[in-house]
Short mmCIF file of C-alpha atoms in Angstrom, two decimals:
data_model
loop_
_atom_site.label_atom_id
_atom_site.label_comp_id
_atom_site.label_asym_id
_atom_site.label_seq_id
_atom_site.Cartn_x
_atom_site.Cartn_y
_atom_site.Cartn_z
CA MET A 1 0.00 0.00 0.00
CA ASP A 2 2.72 2.43 -1.06
CA SER A 3 0.08 4.92 -2.16
CA PHE A 4 -1.21 5.30 1.39
CA VAL A 5 1.81 7.10 2.81
CA PRO A 6 2.34 10.85 3.26
CA PRO A 7 3.54 12.80 0.20
CA GLU A 8 7.29 12.86 -0.37
CA SER A 9 7.18 16.68 -0.26
CA VAL A 10 6.99 16.63 3.57
CA ARG A 11 10.48 15.09 3.82
CA GLY A 12 12.70 17.31 5.97
CA MET A 13 9.79 19.27 7.54
CA LYS A 14 10.82 20.65 10.96
CA TYR A 15 7.55 22.24 12.09
CA LEU A 16 4.19 20.62 11.61
CA ASP A 17 2.05 21.83 8.70
CA LYS A 18 -0.96 19.52 8.44
CA SER A 19 -2.06 20.97 5.10
CA ALA A 20 1.11 19.60 3.49
CA PHE A 21 -0.13 16.03 4.07
CA VAL A 22 -3.12 16.34 1.71
CA LYS A 23 -2.96 14.08 -1.34
CA THR A 24 -5.29 12.20 -3.69
CA VAL A 25 -4.82 8.59 -4.74
CA ASN A 26 -6.78 6.39 -7.12
CA VAL A 27 -8.14 3.28 -5.44
CA GLU A 28 -9.71 0.19 -6.96
CA GLY A 29 -13.03 -1.09 -5.72
CA VAL A 30 -15.65 -3.69 -6.50
CA CYS A 31 -18.93 -2.22 -7.75
CA VAL A 32 -21.60 -4.58 -6.40
CA PRO A 33 -25.42 -4.55 -6.32
CA LYS A 34 -26.61 -2.57 -3.31
CA ARG A 35 -28.71 -5.51 -2.09
CA ARG A 36 -25.56 -7.69 -1.96
CA CYS A 37 -23.18 -5.04 -0.59
CA GLN A 38 -23.20 -6.30 3.00
CA GLU A 39 -22.46 -9.83 1.82
CA ALA A 40 -19.48 -8.65 -0.26
CA VAL A 41 -18.09 -6.42 2.51
CA LYS A 42 -18.29 -9.22 5.08
CA ALA A 43 -16.43 -11.63 2.81
CA LEU A 44 -13.73 -9.12 1.86
CA ARG A 45 -13.17 -8.09 5.47
CA LYS A 46 -12.83 -11.70 6.55
CA ALA A 47 -10.16 -12.12 3.87
CA SER A 48 -8.45 -8.85 4.98
CA GLN A 49 -9.00 -7.50 1.45
CA CYS A 50 -11.37 -4.65 2.26
CA LEU A 51 -9.50 -1.35 2.44
CA ARG A 52 -8.88 -0.19 6.01
CA VAL A 53 -7.40 3.30 6.22
CA THR A 54 -8.18 5.72 9.05
CA GLY A 55 -10.58 8.41 7.85
CA VAL A 56 -11.42 6.65 4.59
CA ALA A 57 -14.89 5.12 4.16
CA PRO A 58 -14.42 1.72 2.50
CA VAL A 59 -17.98 1.62 1.14
CA ARG A 60 -19.37 4.49 -0.91
CA GLU A 61 -22.15 5.30 -3.34
CA VAL A 62 -21.64 5.10 -7.08
CA PRO A 63 -22.43 8.44 -8.80
CA GLY A 64 -25.36 8.06 -11.20
CA ASP A 65 -26.13 4.49 -10.09
CA GLN A 66 -28.55 4.23 -7.18
CA ASP A 67 -28.63 0.42 -7.33
CA SER A 68 -24.89 -0.15 -6.77
CA MET A 69 -22.24 0.43 -4.08
CA LEU A 70 -18.47 0.60 -4.43
CA VAL A 71 -16.43 -1.45 -1.94
CA LEU A 72 -12.79 -0.29 -1.84
CA VAL A 73 -10.22 -3.08 -1.81
CA VAL A 74 -6.59 -3.47 -0.77
CA PRO A 75 -4.31 -2.52 -3.68
CA GLY A 76 -2.30 -5.23 -5.38
CA VAL A 77 -4.63 -8.18 -4.79
CA GLU A 78 -5.55 -10.16 -7.90
CA THR A 79 -9.31 -10.48 -8.46
CA SER A 80 -8.89 -14.25 -8.64
CA ALA A 81 -7.82 -14.18 -4.99
CA TYR A 82 -11.03 -12.49 -3.84
CA PRO A 83 -13.56 -14.50 -1.80
CA ALA A 84 -15.79 -16.81 -3.85
CA VAL A 85 -18.90 -14.69 -3.34
CA VAL A 86 -17.11 -11.69 -4.90
CA THR A 87 -15.46 -13.60 -7.77
CA ASP A 88 -18.82 -15.22 -8.59
CA MET A 89 -20.40 -11.76 -8.89
CA LEU A 90 -17.54 -10.56 -11.08
CA GLN A 91 -17.68 -13.59 -13.36
CA SER A 92 -21.45 -13.41 -13.73
CA GLY A 93 -21.34 -9.69 -14.55
CA ALA A 94 -23.30 -8.73 -11.42
CA ALA A 95 -20.22 -6.83 -10.20
CA SER A 96 -17.39 -5.00 -11.88
CA MET A 97 -14.06 -3.42 -10.97
CA SER A 98 -13.91 0.35 -10.81
CA GLU A 99 -11.39 3.00 -9.80
CA THR A 100 -12.18 6.11 -7.75
CA PRO A 101 -10.14 9.05 -6.39
CA VAL A 102 -9.69 9.07 -2.59
CA SER A 103 -8.56 12.12 -0.65
CA LEU A 104 -6.05 11.60 2.15
CA ASP A 105 -4.91 14.06 4.82
CA PHE A 106 -2.97 14.19 8.11
CA THR A 107 -5.67 12.23 9.97
CA CYS A 108 -5.29 9.24 7.65
CA PHE A 109 -1.67 8.48 8.57
CA SER A 110 -0.24 6.83 11.67
CA THR A 111 2.37 8.34 13.98
CA THR A 112 5.03 6.04 12.53
CA GLN A 113 4.08 6.83 8.92
CA ILE A 114 4.26 10.58 9.53
CA LEU A 115 7.56 10.50 11.42
CA ASP A 116 9.10 8.19 8.82
CA SER A 117 8.01 10.58 6.07
CA VAL A 118 9.28 13.82 7.61
CA LEU A 119 12.68 12.63 8.85
CA PRO A 120 15.46 12.60 6.24
CA ARG A 121 16.26 9.09 5.07
CA GLU A 122 19.73 9.20 6.63
CA VAL A 123 18.28 9.99 10.08
CA ALA A 124 17.36 7.04 12.31
CA ARG A 125 13.62 6.48 12.54
CA ILE A 126 11.62 6.85 15.76
CA SER A 127 10.70 3.23 16.36
CA SER A 128 8.96 3.68 19.72
CA PHE A 129 8.55 5.83 22.80
CA ALA A 130 7.81 5.09 26.43
CA THR A 131 4.47 6.12 27.91
CA ILE A 132 4.22 7.20 31.54
CA GLY A 133 0.71 8.30 32.42
CA HIS A 134 -0.12 11.20 30.10
CA MET A 135 3.51 11.60 29.02
CA ALA A 136 5.45 10.29 26.06
CA HIS A 137 9.15 9.93 26.88
CA LEU A 138 11.77 10.03 24.11
CA ASN A 139 15.52 9.60 24.12
CA LEU A 140 16.41 11.30 20.83
CA ARG A 141 19.69 10.73 19.07
CA ARG A 142 21.86 13.68 18.10
CA GLU A 143 20.87 13.51 14.41
CA GLN A 144 17.17 13.55 15.37
CA GLU A 145 17.36 16.65 17.54
CA PRO A 146 16.93 19.21 14.70
CA TYR A 147 13.50 17.64 14.16
CA LYS A 148 12.48 17.42 17.82
CA ALA A 149 9.76 20.07 17.48
CA ILE A 150 7.84 18.22 14.78
CA ILE A 151 8.47 14.86 16.46
CA GLY A 152 6.86 16.20 19.64
CA GLU A 153 3.96 17.81 17.76
CA VAL A 154 3.18 14.65 15.76
CA ILE A 155 3.19 12.38 18.82
CA LEU A 156 0.95 14.83 20.66
CA GLU A 157 -1.47 15.19 17.74
CA LYS A 158 -1.75 11.50 16.91
CA ASN A 159 -2.10 10.04 20.42
CA ARG A 160 -5.19 11.17 22.32
CA SER A 161 -3.96 9.90 25.71
CA ILE A 162 -0.73 11.92 25.46
CA ARG A 163 -0.74 15.45 26.85
CA THR A 164 3.01 15.99 27.23
CA VAL A 165 6.01 14.90 25.15
CA VAL A 166 9.45 15.05 26.79
CA ASN A 167 12.97 14.28 25.63
CA LYS A 168 15.81 13.10 27.84
CA THR A 169 18.64 15.62 27.44
CA HIS A 170 21.32 14.03 29.64
CA GLY A 171 22.05 10.59 31.05
CA ILE A 172 21.21 9.46 34.56
CA ASP A 173 23.93 11.30 36.40
CA ASN A 174 23.09 11.61 40.05
CA THR A 175 22.36 9.62 43.17
CA PHE A 176 18.60 9.76 42.71
CA ARG A 177 18.59 8.26 39.16
CA THR A 178 16.72 11.24 37.74
CA PHE A 179 17.72 12.97 34.51
CA SER A 180 17.37 16.32 32.78
CA MET A 181 14.53 16.57 30.30
CA GLU A 182 12.90 19.09 27.99
CA VAL A 183 9.25 19.40 27.06
CA LEU A 184 8.89 19.10 23.28
CA ALA A 185 5.14 19.61 23.08
CA GLY A 186 2.05 19.95 25.23
CA ASP A 187 1.49 20.54 28.93
CA GLU A 188 4.55 21.50 30.98
CA SER A 189 3.45 19.41 33.98
CA THR A 190 5.56 16.32 34.73
CA GLU A 191 3.29 15.03 37.49
CA VAL A 192 1.70 11.82 36.24
CA THR A 193 -0.74 9.10 37.23
CA HIS A 194 0.36 5.79 35.78
CA ASN A 195 -1.21 2.32 35.83
CA GLU A 196 0.95 -0.79 35.94
CA ASN A 197 0.28 -4.39 36.96
CA GLY A 198 -3.11 -3.54 38.45
CA CYS A 199 -1.76 -0.69 40.59
CA VAL A 200 -1.97 3.11 40.38
CA PHE A 201 1.19 5.19 40.77
CA LYS A 202 1.40 8.97 41.16
CA PHE A 203 4.74 10.77 40.96
CA ASP A 204 6.62 13.67 39.41
CA PHE A 205 8.57 12.11 36.56
CA ALA A 206 11.15 14.91 36.71
CA LYS A 207 11.99 14.11 40.35
CA VAL A 208 11.99 10.32 40.55
CA PHE A 209 13.14 7.25 38.64
CA TRP A 210 10.60 5.32 36.56
CA ASN A 211 11.10 3.00 33.61
CA SER A 212 7.98 1.61 31.94
CA ARG A 213 10.14 -0.90 30.05
CA LEU A 214 10.64 -2.72 33.36
CA SER A 215 6.94 -3.47 33.73
CA GLY A 216 7.47 -7.10 32.74
CA GLU A 217 10.31 -7.49 35.23
CA HIS A 218 8.21 -5.99 38.02
CA HIS A 219 5.52 -8.53 37.19
CA ARG A 220 8.01 -11.44 37.05
CA ILE A 221 9.34 -10.75 40.54
CA VAL A 222 5.93 -10.14 42.12
CA GLU A 223 4.59 -13.37 40.61
CA MET A 224 7.26 -15.40 42.41
CA LEU A 225 6.18 -14.03 45.80
CA ASN A 226 3.57 -15.61 48.04
CA SER A 227 1.08 -14.03 50.40
CA GLY A 228 2.78 -13.76 53.78
CA ASP A 229 6.28 -13.29 52.36
CA VAL A 230 8.35 -10.48 53.85
CA VAL A 231 10.23 -8.40 51.30
CA CYS A 232 13.09 -5.96 51.85
CA ASP A 233 13.20 -3.53 48.88
CA VAL A 234 16.47 -1.60 49.19
CA PHE A 235 16.08 0.76 46.22
CA ALA A 236 12.29 0.87 46.00
CA GLY A 237 11.70 4.06 43.99
CA VAL A 238 8.01 4.98 43.99
CA GLY A 239 7.01 1.36 44.64
CA PRO A 240 6.76 -0.62 41.35
CA PHE A 241 7.79 -3.80 43.20
CA ALA A 242 6.61 -2.89 46.69
CA VAL A 243 3.02 -1.85 45.97
CA PRO A 244 1.93 -4.86 43.84
CA ALA A 245 3.77 -7.20 46.22
CA ALA A 246 1.84 -5.68 49.14
CA LYS A 247 -1.41 -6.14 47.19
CA ARG A 248 -0.42 -9.79 46.87
CA GLY A 249 -0.37 -10.04 50.67
CA CYS A 250 3.32 -9.51 51.37
CA ARG A 251 4.81 -7.48 54.23
CA ILE A 252 7.19 -4.90 52.75
CA TYR A 253 10.17 -2.92 54.07
CA ALA A 254 10.69 -0.34 51.29
CA ASN A 255 13.46 2.22 51.08
CA ASP A 256 14.70 4.94 48.77
CA LEU A 257 17.36 7.59 49.30
CA ASN A 258 15.38 10.08 47.20
CA SER A 259 12.91 11.83 49.49
CA SER A 260 10.61 12.55 46.53
CA SER A 261 10.49 8.82 45.72
CA ALA A 262 9.86 7.90 49.35
CA SER A 263 7.03 10.45 49.60
CA SER A 264 5.46 9.25 46.35
CA MET A 265 5.74 5.65 47.54
CA GLU A 266 3.85 6.49 50.72
CA GLU A 267 1.13 8.15 48.63
CA ASN A 268 0.99 5.16 46.28
CA CYS A 269 0.58 2.80 49.22
CA GLN A 270 -2.40 4.88 50.34
CA LEU A 271 -3.86 5.00 46.82
CA ASN A 272 -3.66 1.23 46.50
CA ARG A 273 -4.84 0.60 50.09
CA VAL A 274 -1.72 -1.29 51.19
CA ALA A 275 -0.21 1.28 53.59
CA LYS A 276 -0.62 -1.05 56.57
CA ARG A 277 1.60 -3.66 54.91
CA VAL A 278 4.42 -1.29 53.86
CA SER A 279 7.00 0.44 56.05
CA VAL A 280 8.68 3.22 54.05
CA PHE A 281 12.24 4.41 54.76
CA ASN A 282 14.31 7.28 53.35
CA LEU A 283 17.87 6.08 53.95
CA ASP A 284 21.11 5.24 52.21
CA GLY A 285 20.95 1.64 51.00
CA ARG A 286 23.63 0.36 53.37
CA CYS A 287 22.10 2.13 56.35
CA PHE A 288 18.70 0.68 55.47
CA ILE A 289 20.00 -2.89 55.28
CA LYS A 290 21.59 -2.58 58.70
CA GLU A 291 18.56 -0.79 60.15
CA ILE A 292 16.15 -3.52 59.08
CA ALA A 293 18.49 -6.30 60.17
CA SER A 294 18.75 -4.60 63.56
CA LYS A 295 14.96 -4.27 63.90
CA VAL A 296 14.52 -7.94 63.04
CA THR A 297 17.16 -9.22 65.49
CA ASP A 298 16.31 -6.77 68.29
CA GLY A 299 12.69 -7.90 68.15
CA LYS A 300 13.48 -11.57 68.68
CA GLY A 301 11.94 -13.13 71.78
CA ALA A 302 13.48 -15.52 74.26
CA ASP A 303 12.32 -18.39 72.08
CA GLY A 304 14.26 -16.99 69.13
CA ALA A 305 11.14 -16.03 67.18
CA CYS A 306 11.04 -12.63 65.44
CA SER A 307 8.39 -10.11 66.47
CA ALA A 308 5.12 -9.71 64.59
CA GLU A 309 6.01 -6.06 64.00
CA TRP A 310 9.41 -6.75 62.41
CA PRO A 311 9.37 -10.32 61.04
CA MET A 312 12.42 -11.73 59.28
CA PHE A 313 12.41 -11.03 55.54
CA ASN A 314 12.74 -13.87 53.05
CA HIS A 315 13.36 -11.79 49.89
CA VAL A 316 15.65 -8.83 49.19
CA LEU A 317 15.23 -6.67 46.08
CA MET A 318 18.13 -4.49 44.92
CA ASN A 319 17.16 -2.69 41.71
CA LEU A 320 19.98 -0.21 41.24
CA PRO A 321 21.78 -1.97 38.38
CA ALA A 322 24.68 0.45 38.01
CA ILE A 323 25.99 -0.14 41.55
CA ALA A 324 23.64 -2.47 43.48
CA ILE A 325 26.26 -5.24 43.70
CA GLU A 326 28.57 -2.87 45.57
CA PHE A 327 25.95 -2.56 48.34
CA LEU A 328 26.02 -6.29 49.04
CA ASP A 329 28.92 -5.72 51.44
CA ALA A 330 26.36 -4.26 53.87
CA PHE A 331 25.11 -7.79 54.54
CA ARG A 332 28.43 -8.90 55.99
CA GLY A 333 27.91 -9.71 59.64
CA VAL A 334 24.37 -8.28 59.88
CA PHE A 335 23.05 -11.50 61.41
CA ALA A 336 26.16 -12.52 63.37
CA GLY A 337 25.11 -14.44 66.47
CA HIS A 338 21.72 -15.35 65.03
CA ASP A 339 22.47 -18.70 63.47
CA ASP A 340 18.85 -19.82 63.79
CA LEU A 341 17.57 -17.39 61.14
CA LYS A 342 16.69 -18.64 57.67
CA LEU A 343 18.46 -16.28 55.31
CA PRO A 344 16.68 -14.55 52.41
CA MET A 345 16.85 -14.88 48.67
CA VAL A 346 18.52 -11.81 47.19
CA HIS A 347 17.48 -10.49 43.78
CA CYS A 348 20.20 -8.06 42.71
CA TYR A 349 20.23 -6.14 39.41
CA CYS A 350 23.33 -5.25 37.41
CA PHE A 351 24.71 -4.48 33.97
CA SER A 352 27.28 -6.58 32.16
CA SER A 353 29.02 -6.41 28.80
CA ALA A 354 31.29 -9.39 29.45
CA ASP A 355 31.61 -12.25 26.97
CA ASN A 356 30.49 -14.56 29.78
CA PRO A 357 28.12 -12.33 31.79
CA GLN A 358 26.94 -15.13 34.11
CA ALA A 359 30.45 -15.86 35.36
CA GLU A 360 31.36 -12.17 35.52
CA VAL A 361 28.28 -11.27 37.58
CA VAL A 362 28.80 -14.18 40.00
CA ASP A 363 32.44 -13.16 40.51
CA ARG A 364 31.39 -9.58 41.33
CA VAL A 365 28.79 -10.80 43.82
CA LYS A 366 31.30 -13.09 45.55
CA ALA A 367 33.84 -10.25 45.78
CA ALA A 368 31.29 -7.84 47.27
CA LEU A 369 30.14 -10.40 49.88
CA GLY A 370 33.65 -11.62 50.62
CA VAL A 371 32.75 -15.26 49.94
CA THR A 372 34.05 -17.98 47.64
CA ASP A 373 30.66 -19.46 46.75
CA VAL A 374 27.08 -18.15 46.39
CA GLY A 375 25.41 -21.53 46.61
CA ASN A 376 23.43 -23.81 44.35
CA GLU A 377 20.19 -21.77 44.39
CA THR A 378 21.76 -19.11 42.18
CA THR A 379 20.07 -18.13 38.92
CA ILE A 380 20.71 -15.29 36.48
CA HIS A 381 17.88 -13.77 34.46
CA GLU A 382 18.49 -11.50 31.45
CA VAL A 383 16.16 -8.52 31.89
CA ARG A 384 16.76 -6.43 28.78
CA SER A 385 19.32 -5.02 26.38
CA VAL A 386 20.47 -1.52 27.34
CA ALA A 387 23.19 -0.94 24.73
CA ILE A 388 24.76 -2.60 21.72
CA ALA A 389 27.15 -4.60 23.89
CA ALA A 390 25.53 -4.52 27.34
CA ASN A 391 22.53 -6.15 29.00
CA GLN A 392 20.76 -5.82 32.31
CA TYR A 393 20.61 -8.91 34.50
CA CYS A 394 19.02 -10.02 37.75
CA ILE A 395 21.04 -12.46 39.83
CA SER A 396 19.05 -14.35 42.46
CA PHE A 397 20.83 -16.25 45.23
CA ARG A 398 20.44 -17.27 48.84
CA LEU A 399 22.37 -14.87 51.10
CA PRO A 400 25.46 -16.92 52.05
CA ARG A 401 25.62 -17.77 55.74
CA THR A 402 29.38 -17.16 55.72
CA ALA A 403 28.70 -13.53 54.78
CA ALA A 404 25.66 -12.84 56.97
CA MET A 405 27.27 -14.40 60.07
CA ALA A 406 30.77 -12.99 59.42
CA ASP A 407 32.76 -11.29 62.13
CA ILE A 408 32.89 -7.75 60.76
CA ASN A 409 35.95 -6.98 62.88
CA ASP A 410 37.90 -9.22 60.55
CA SER A 411 37.41 -6.96 57.55
CA LEU A 412 37.24 -3.31 56.72
CA GLU A 413 33.86 -2.09 55.61
CA PRO A 414 33.88 0.29 52.62
CA ASP A 415 32.46 3.75 53.02
CA ALA A 416 28.92 4.31 51.71
CA LYS A 417 29.19 5.08 48.04
CA ARG A 418 27.60 7.85 46.06
CA ALA A 419 28.85 6.64 42.70
CA LYS A 420 27.80 8.38 39.51
CA LEU A 421 25.16 6.29 37.77
CA ASP A 422 25.22 5.37 34.10
CA THR A 423 22.15 5.14 31.93
#
């Protein structure tokens, strides 16, 4: 359907001019008796041969012939391939092929068609964009930036649910995993309400970390949890793991160093009616790990059982892939003297570009924990590709007893890190 694309004259357009997208194309159709029109349309649609273009009526009257209707068909299909009911009408002379001019305009083309047509051929196409609530989030390449105005306008015009289009201008370069952005089109507000995995999240996208591409990973982790599990979420953000896990019946200890994230998480717990199951903290990751471990062990009774208020956690989530592995050293010695505790499964995120990422990730985990083995419950899940030669992974393992029960006086503990984060 090469005819149903925007005119070549819009190539290189930098500011949207809808009138430039008007064009007329000649389209073939089957002229059928009016009394048999519905029958023909049904058959052609079932065969995916009836023309379907936004804003174009596929069935129209025939000028000067009140007894016939013209059914527009997909270009390039041989009449012999039409459904039997249509070919029978053609062969018997009850129907005939006819061509008619069809007017197209901006409304007839998709977002992808328009962006492909306006960008120069040597410029990479816009294949997709992330949606966060009412916002479309782009990460434009350098060669695309001269066309950012029209890119923003087109996305805004063609997507009714989008009210704001933003572009990431710099990488994630601070402790809170936020990034600089510019509004390309629409409302300036970056406060959004977003739905994911059956939960509602409210936050200011300019002040917190959120990645809609991790929706599947959030779901994967939550699905492995059971009602009654206790989860320690070290880098919880606004709650994409914590809130759905709490809705599943889990008890959650959730932390984020970013006060905006912690505040939004508290609000999201209220919105989703799980506030009673979630304790929110606003601490450095290492401090949080030690704080929770202390609450768990300090609450143990004479019989060795943990308190109902601060039960022992059986899962730890560490979704800070640029440096999460480095924070594993905080677990050294946190449960020293409490040999009766069953230690948790740790789900730690990281990036790797190694030829053998599984081995490389395991080696980094062992080095951070100060152990020689991470046990036979270890698995590594590939989350997504983040660059040409790098992927994001989640390593899951049982916290080694040799690390958790270690005598911390035997080793020097690194200072809390504030490392610069990569994208």
